[in-house]
PDB file of C-alpha atoms in Angstrom:
ATOM      1  CA  MET A   7     156.735  21.494 103.971  1.00 82.00           C
ATOM      2  CA  ILE A   8     159.319  24.285 103.917  1.00 87.00           C
ATOM      3  CA  ALA A   9     162.954  24.004 102.936  1.00 84.00           C
ATOM      4  CA  PRO A  10     165.406  24.505 105.831  1.00 90.00           C
ATOM      5  CA  GLY A  11     166.693  28.056 106.318  1.00 95.00           C
ATOM      6  CA  PRO A  12     166.074  31.355 108.045  1.00 97.00           C
ATOM      7  CA  THR A  13     163.061  33.655 107.915  1.00 98.00           C
ATOM      8  CA  LEU A  14     163.830  37.371 107.480  1.00 98.00           C
ATOM      9  CA  GLU A  15     161.407  40.133 108.317  1.00 98.00           C
ATOM     10  CA  THR A  16     161.174  43.686 106.908  1.00 98.00           C
ATOM     11  CA  PRO A  17     158.543  46.301 107.757  1.00 97.00           C
ATOM     12  CA  ARG A  18     156.150  44.937 105.102  1.00 98.00           C
ATOM     13  CA  LEU A  19     157.505  41.534 104.075  1.00 98.00           C
ATOM     14  CA  LEU A  20     158.493  38.094 105.287  1.00 98.00           C
ATOM     15  CA  LEU A  21     161.299  36.291 103.424  1.00 98.00           C
ATOM     16  CA  ARG A  22     161.406  32.529 104.027  1.00 98.00           C
ATOM     17  CA  PRO A  23     162.787  29.478 102.249  1.00 98.00           C
ATOM     18  CA  THR A  24     160.731  27.874  99.494  1.00 96.00           C
ATOM     19  CA  ALA A  25     157.672  25.905 100.585  1.00 96.00           C
ATOM     20  CA  LYS A  26     155.579  23.425  98.619  1.00 96.00           C
ATOM     21  CA  GLU A  27     152.633  25.850  98.857  1.00 97.00           C
ATOM     22  CA  ASP A  28     154.575  28.407  96.726  1.00 98.00           C
ATOM     23  CA  LEU A  29     153.964  26.541  93.442  1.00 98.00           C
ATOM     24  CA  GLU A  30     151.057  28.697  92.296  1.00 98.00           C
ATOM     25  CA  GLY A  31     153.138  31.825  92.831  1.00 98.00           C
ATOM     26  CA  PHE A  32     156.007  30.380  90.774  1.00 98.00           C
ATOM     27  CA  VAL A  33     153.496  29.370  88.058  1.00 98.00           C
ATOM     28  CA  THR A  34     152.045  32.908  87.964  1.00 98.00           C
ATOM     29  CA  LEU A  35     155.483  34.545  87.974  1.00 98.00           C
ATOM     30  CA  ILE A  36     156.855  32.709  84.941  1.00 97.00           C
ATOM     31  CA  GLY A  37     153.447  32.285  83.312  1.00 97.00           C
ATOM     32  CA  ASP A  38     152.940  36.047  82.910  1.00 97.00           C
ATOM     33  CA  PRO A  39     154.734  37.494  79.825  1.00 96.00           C
ATOM     34  CA  GLU A  40     155.599  40.752  81.586  1.00 95.00           C
ATOM     35  CA  SER A  41     156.870  39.383  84.924  1.00 95.00           C
ATOM     36  CA  ALA A  42     158.757  36.564  83.135  1.00 95.00           C
ATOM     37  CA  ARG A  43     160.226  38.801  80.455  1.00 95.00           C
ATOM     38  CA  TYR A  44     163.676  39.258  82.035  1.00 95.00           C
ATOM     39  CA  ILE A  45     163.895  36.101  84.132  1.00 93.00           C
ATOM     40  CA  GLY A  46     164.028  33.440  81.445  1.00 90.00           C
ATOM     41  CA  GLY A  47     160.816  34.215  79.576  1.00 93.00           C
ATOM     42  CA  LEU A  48     157.393  32.685  79.547  1.00 95.00           C
ATOM     43  CA  GLN A  49     157.457  29.064  80.751  1.00 96.00           C
ATOM     44  CA  PRO A  50     154.903  26.308  81.411  1.00 96.00           C
ATOM     45  CA  ARG A  51     153.774  25.011  84.775  1.00 97.00           C
ATOM     46  CA  THR A  52     156.218  22.095  84.570  1.00 98.00           C
ATOM     47  CA  MET A  53     159.162  24.531  84.438  1.00 97.00           C
ATOM     48  CA  ALA A  54     157.744  26.547  87.371  1.00 97.00           C
ATOM     49  CA  TRP A  55     157.657  23.285  89.340  1.00 98.00           C
ATOM     50  CA  ARG A  56     161.304  22.611  88.405  1.00 97.00           C
ATOM     51  CA  ALA A  57     162.362  26.184  89.314  1.00 96.00           C
ATOM     52  CA  MET A  58     160.626  26.016  92.691  1.00 97.00           C
ATOM     53  CA  ASN A  59     162.266  22.673  93.443  1.00 97.00           C
ATOM     54  CA  ALA A  60     165.656  23.986  92.344  1.00 96.00           C
ATOM     55  CA  MET A  61     165.252  26.824  94.876  1.00 96.00           C
ATOM     56  CA  ALA A  62     164.235  24.358  97.632  1.00 96.00           C
ATOM     57  CA  GLY A  63     167.073  22.052  96.766  1.00 96.00           C
ATOM     58  CA  SER A  64     169.604  24.865  96.859  1.00 96.00           C
ATOM     59  CA  TRP A  65     168.566  25.580 100.492  1.00 96.00           C
ATOM     60  CA  VAL A  66     169.342  21.954 101.332  1.00 95.00           C
ATOM     61  CA  LEU A  67     172.523  21.574  99.349  1.00 96.00           C
ATOM     62  CA  ASN A  68     174.073  25.033  99.578  1.00 96.00           C
ATOM     63  CA  GLY A  69     172.517  26.577 102.694  1.00 96.00           C
ATOM     64  CA  TYR A  70     171.099  29.472 100.658  1.00 97.00           C
ATOM     65  CA  SER A  71     168.749  30.225  97.804  1.00 98.00           C
ATOM     66  CA  MET A  72     166.233  32.840  96.834  1.00 98.00           C
ATOM     67  CA  PHE A  73     163.659  33.429  99.515  1.00 98.00           C
ATOM     68  CA  SER A  74     159.932  33.264  98.891  1.00 98.00           C
ATOM     69  CA  VAL A  75     158.653  36.767  99.650  1.00 98.00           C
ATOM     70  CA  LEU A  76     155.309  37.134 101.387  1.00 98.00           C
ATOM     71  CA  GLU A  77     153.329  40.302 101.993  1.00 98.00           C
ATOM     72  CA  LYS A  78     152.797  40.546 105.788  1.00 98.00           C
ATOM     73  CA  ALA A  79     149.428  42.283 105.573  1.00 97.00           C
ATOM     74  CA  THR A  80     147.881  39.631 103.357  1.00 98.00           C
ATOM     75  CA  GLY A  81     150.130  36.565 103.546  1.00 97.00           C
ATOM     76  CA  ARG A  82     150.199  36.537  99.744  1.00 98.00           C
ATOM     77  CA  TRP A  83     153.223  35.279  97.775  1.00 98.00           C
ATOM     78  CA  VAL A  84     154.886  38.303  96.161  1.00 98.00           C
ATOM     79  CA  GLY A  85     157.870  36.729  94.393  1.00 98.00           C
ATOM     80  CA  ARG A  86     161.309  35.345  94.995  1.00 98.00           C
ATOM     81  CA  VAL A  87     164.341  37.345  96.013  1.00 98.00           C
ATOM     82  CA  GLY A  88     167.796  36.510  97.304  1.00 98.00           C
ATOM     83  CA  PRO A  89     171.068  34.656  96.836  1.00 98.00           C
ATOM     84  CA  TRP A  90     171.485  32.777  93.605  1.00 96.00           C
ATOM     85  CA  VAL A  91     174.765  31.312  92.307  1.00 96.00           C
ATOM     86  CA  PRO A  92     174.203  28.526  89.763  1.00 94.00           C
ATOM     87  CA  GLU A  93     177.138  26.647  88.293  1.00 95.00           C
ATOM     88  CA  GLY A  94     179.156  28.972  86.028  1.00 96.00           C
ATOM     89  CA  TRP A  95     177.431  32.167  87.268  1.00 97.00           C
ATOM     90  CA  PRO A  96     179.493  35.346  87.009  1.00 97.00           C
ATOM     91  CA  GLY A  97     179.405  36.016  90.763  1.00 98.00           C
ATOM     92  CA  THR A  98     177.481  35.927  93.980  1.00 98.00           C
ATOM     93  CA  GLU A  99     174.081  37.355  93.038  1.00 98.00           C
ATOM     94  CA  ILE A 100     171.119  38.755  94.825  1.00 98.00           C
ATOM     95  CA  GLY A 101     168.369  38.556  92.295  1.00 98.00           C
ATOM     96  CA  TRP A 102     164.669  39.321  92.277  1.00 98.00           C
ATOM     97  CA  GLY A 103     161.466  38.381  90.475  1.00 98.00           C
ATOM     98  CA  ILE A 104     158.215  40.014  91.613  1.00 98.00           C
ATOM     99  CA  LEU A 105     154.682  39.286  90.447  1.00 98.00           C
ATOM    100  CA  ARG A 106     153.492  42.082  88.231  1.00 96.00           C
ATOM    101  CA  GLU A 107     150.539  42.969  90.469  1.00 97.00           C
ATOM    102  CA  PHE A 108     153.044  43.951  93.188  1.00 98.00           C
ATOM    103  CA  TRP A 109     155.293  46.144  90.965  1.00 97.00           C
ATOM    104  CA  GLY A 110     155.784  49.757  92.006  1.00 96.00           C
ATOM    105  CA  ARG A 111     155.515  49.170  95.764  1.00 97.00           C
ATOM    106  CA  GLY A 112     159.221  48.979  96.480  1.00 98.00           C
ATOM    107  CA  TYR A 113     159.044  45.291  97.421  1.00 98.00           C
ATOM    108  CA  ALA A 114     162.031  44.256  95.263  1.00 98.00           C
ATOM    109  CA  THR A 115     164.237  46.881  96.932  1.00 98.00           C
ATOM    110  CA  GLU A 116     162.968  46.136 100.452  1.00 98.00           C
ATOM    111  CA  ALA A 117     163.384  42.366 100.088  1.00 98.00           C
ATOM    112  CA  SER A 118     166.773  42.608  98.322  1.00 98.00           C
ATOM    113  CA  ALA A 119     168.210  44.879 101.026  1.00 98.00           C
ATOM    114  CA  ALA A 120     167.275  42.278 103.657  1.00 98.00           C
ATOM    115  CA  ALA A 121     168.732  39.507 101.495  1.00 98.00           C
ATOM    116  CA  MET A 122     171.937  41.476 101.011  1.00 98.00           C
ATOM    117  CA  ASP A 123     172.313  42.074 104.712  1.00 98.00           C
ATOM    118  CA  TRP A 124     171.851  38.364 105.294  1.00 98.00           C
ATOM    119  CA  ALA A 125     174.256  37.273 102.536  1.00 98.00           C
ATOM    120  CA  PHE A 126     177.015  39.572 103.674  1.00 98.00           C
ATOM    121  CA  GLU A 127     176.551  38.648 107.362  1.00 97.00           C
ATOM    122  CA  HIS A 128     175.757  34.994 107.248  1.00 97.00           C
ATOM    123  CA  LEU A 129     177.261  33.742 103.972  1.00 97.00           C
ATOM    124  CA  GLY A 130     180.371  35.866 104.310  1.00 97.00           C
ATOM    125  CA  TRP A 131     180.053  37.223 100.770  1.00 98.00           C
ATOM    126  CA  THR A 132     182.349  40.137 100.055  1.00 98.00           C
ATOM    127  CA  ARG A 133     180.737  41.207  96.799  1.00 98.00           C
ATOM    128  CA  ILE A 134     177.193  41.033  95.422  1.00 98.00           C
ATOM    129  CA  ILE A 135     176.137  41.328  91.811  1.00 98.00           C
ATOM    130  CA  HIS A 136     172.813  41.652  90.047  1.00 98.00           C
ATOM    131  CA  CYS A 137     172.529  40.241  86.508  1.00 98.00           C
ATOM    132  CA  ILE A 138     170.262  42.619  84.631  1.00 98.00           C
ATOM    133  CA  ASP A 139     169.057  42.603  81.023  1.00 97.00           C
ATOM    134  CA  PRO A 140     170.220  45.897  79.393  1.00 97.00           C
ATOM    135  CA  ASP A 141     166.571  46.670  78.520  1.00 97.00           C
ATOM    136  CA  ASN A 142     165.250  46.126  82.057  1.00 97.00           C
ATOM    137  CA  GLU A 143     165.109  49.750  83.323  1.00 97.00           C
ATOM    138  CA  ALA A 144     162.954  48.846  86.357  1.00 97.00           C
ATOM    139  CA  SER A 145     165.615  46.455  87.686  1.00 98.00           C
ATOM    140  CA  LYS A 146     168.370  48.986  87.018  1.00 98.00           C
ATOM    141  CA  GLN A 147     166.425  51.399  89.226  1.00 98.00           C
ATOM    142  CA  VAL A 148     166.192  48.756  91.965  1.00 98.00           C
ATOM    143  CA  ALA A 149     169.987  48.202  91.725  1.00 98.00           C
ATOM    144  CA  LEU A 150     170.575  51.942  91.979  1.00 98.00           C
ATOM    145  CA  ARG A 151     168.322  52.225  95.032  1.00 97.00           C
ATOM    146  CA  LEU A 152     170.345  49.463  96.641  1.00 98.00           C
ATOM    147  CA  GLY A 153     173.514  51.483  95.978  1.00 97.00           C
ATOM    148  CA  SER A 154     174.837  49.197  93.269  1.00 98.00           C
ATOM    149  CA  ARG A 155     176.615  50.523  90.227  1.00 98.00           C
ATOM    150  CA  LEU A 156     177.091  49.238  86.683  1.00 98.00           C
ATOM    151  CA  LEU A 157     180.190  47.044  86.643  1.00 98.00           C
ATOM    152  CA  GLY A 158     180.016  46.257  82.933  1.00 97.00           C
ATOM    153  CA  PRO A 159     178.821  43.555  80.586  1.00 98.00           C
ATOM    154  CA  GLY A 160     178.656  39.960  81.836  1.00 97.00           C
ATOM    155  CA  LYS A 161     178.279  36.482  80.485  1.00 96.00           C
ATOM    156  CA  LEU A 162     175.860  33.898  81.771  1.00 96.00           C
ATOM    157  CA  PRO A 163     176.394  30.106  81.406  1.00 95.00           C
ATOM    158  CA  PRO A 164     174.330  28.056  78.941  1.00 93.00           C
ATOM    159  CA  PRO A 165     171.514  28.111  78.036  1.00 89.00           C
ATOM    160  CA  TYR A 166     171.633  31.935  78.607  1.00 88.00           C
ATOM    161  CA  GLY A 167     175.100  32.511  77.167  1.00 89.00           C
ATOM    162  CA  ASP A 168     173.849  34.409  74.152  1.00 91.00           C
ATOM    163  CA  SER A 169     171.596  36.729  76.144  1.00 91.00           C
ATOM    164  CA  PRO A 170     173.023  40.185  76.820  1.00 94.00           C
ATOM    165  CA  VAL A 171     173.436  40.962  80.529  1.00 97.00           C
ATOM    166  CA  GLU A 172     174.826  43.811  82.542  1.00 98.00           C
ATOM    167  CA  LEU A 173     176.487  43.177  85.882  1.00 98.00           C
ATOM    168  CA  TRP A 174     175.560  45.603  88.604  1.00 98.00           C
ATOM    169  CA  GLY A 175     176.918  45.350  92.128  1.00 98.00           C
ATOM    170  CA  GLN A 176     178.936  46.518  95.109  1.00 98.00           C
ATOM    171  CA  GLU A 177     181.422  45.419  97.747  1.00 98.00           C
ATOM    172  CA  ARG A 178     180.474  44.506 101.277  1.00 97.00           C
ATOM    173  CA  ASP A 179     182.320  47.478 102.814  1.00 97.00           C
ATOM    174  CA  ASP A 180     180.457  49.922 100.539  1.00 96.00           C
ATOM    175  CA  TRP A 181     177.132  48.293 101.470  1.00 97.00           C
ATOM    176  CA  ARG A 182     177.866  48.454 105.194  1.00 95.00           C
ATOM    177  CA  ALA A 183     179.036  52.091 105.018  1.00 94.00           C
ATOM    178  CA  ARG A 184     175.858  53.047 103.153  1.00 91.00           C
ATOM    179  CA  ARG A 185     173.652  51.152 105.618  1.00 90.00           C
ATOM    180  CA  LYS A 186     175.309  52.985 108.509  1.00 87.00           C
ATOM    181  CA  GLY A 187     174.756  56.280 106.717  1.00 77.00           C
ATOM    182  CA  THR A 188     178.404  57.138 106.134  1.00 58.00           C
ATOM    183  CA  PRO A 189     179.470  58.599 102.784  1.00 51.00           C
TER     184      PRO A 189
END
């Protein structure tokens, strides 16, 4: 069973709504101290189940959520990437969380670019942010590759309100100009 929504394709990846079969990927993502470090920290299987169901439910209720990202060559679940705007969030976010074994391959950038195209085009968003922990240098590099810039400090809603976060992002017109190759 797959949540309703589109499937996006990049040269190496498929992005599709959350499916019941994604649970083990979610468990691995937030069960690994390194991959979970900046996305809420290490959590048990029960929380992975809740996170996966929250993503699926967001597709049903809001018409968007993070996509499950699959590697085309193997069909393996790589992570979750895409639109995420929980109650009280500081803006319309494209976020990412990639399994550690897939780090360094450019998958976060490739999937996020496809999700940004989709959010600007189909959701009508005019601005996209990325909420990044100040110590997360790898995610800052992804944001820079996407053409985003540091907007300043941000504040997340409870229970993350005390966690420091930087807001990175860009406007739709800047994204479109960059995608068309204009300065």
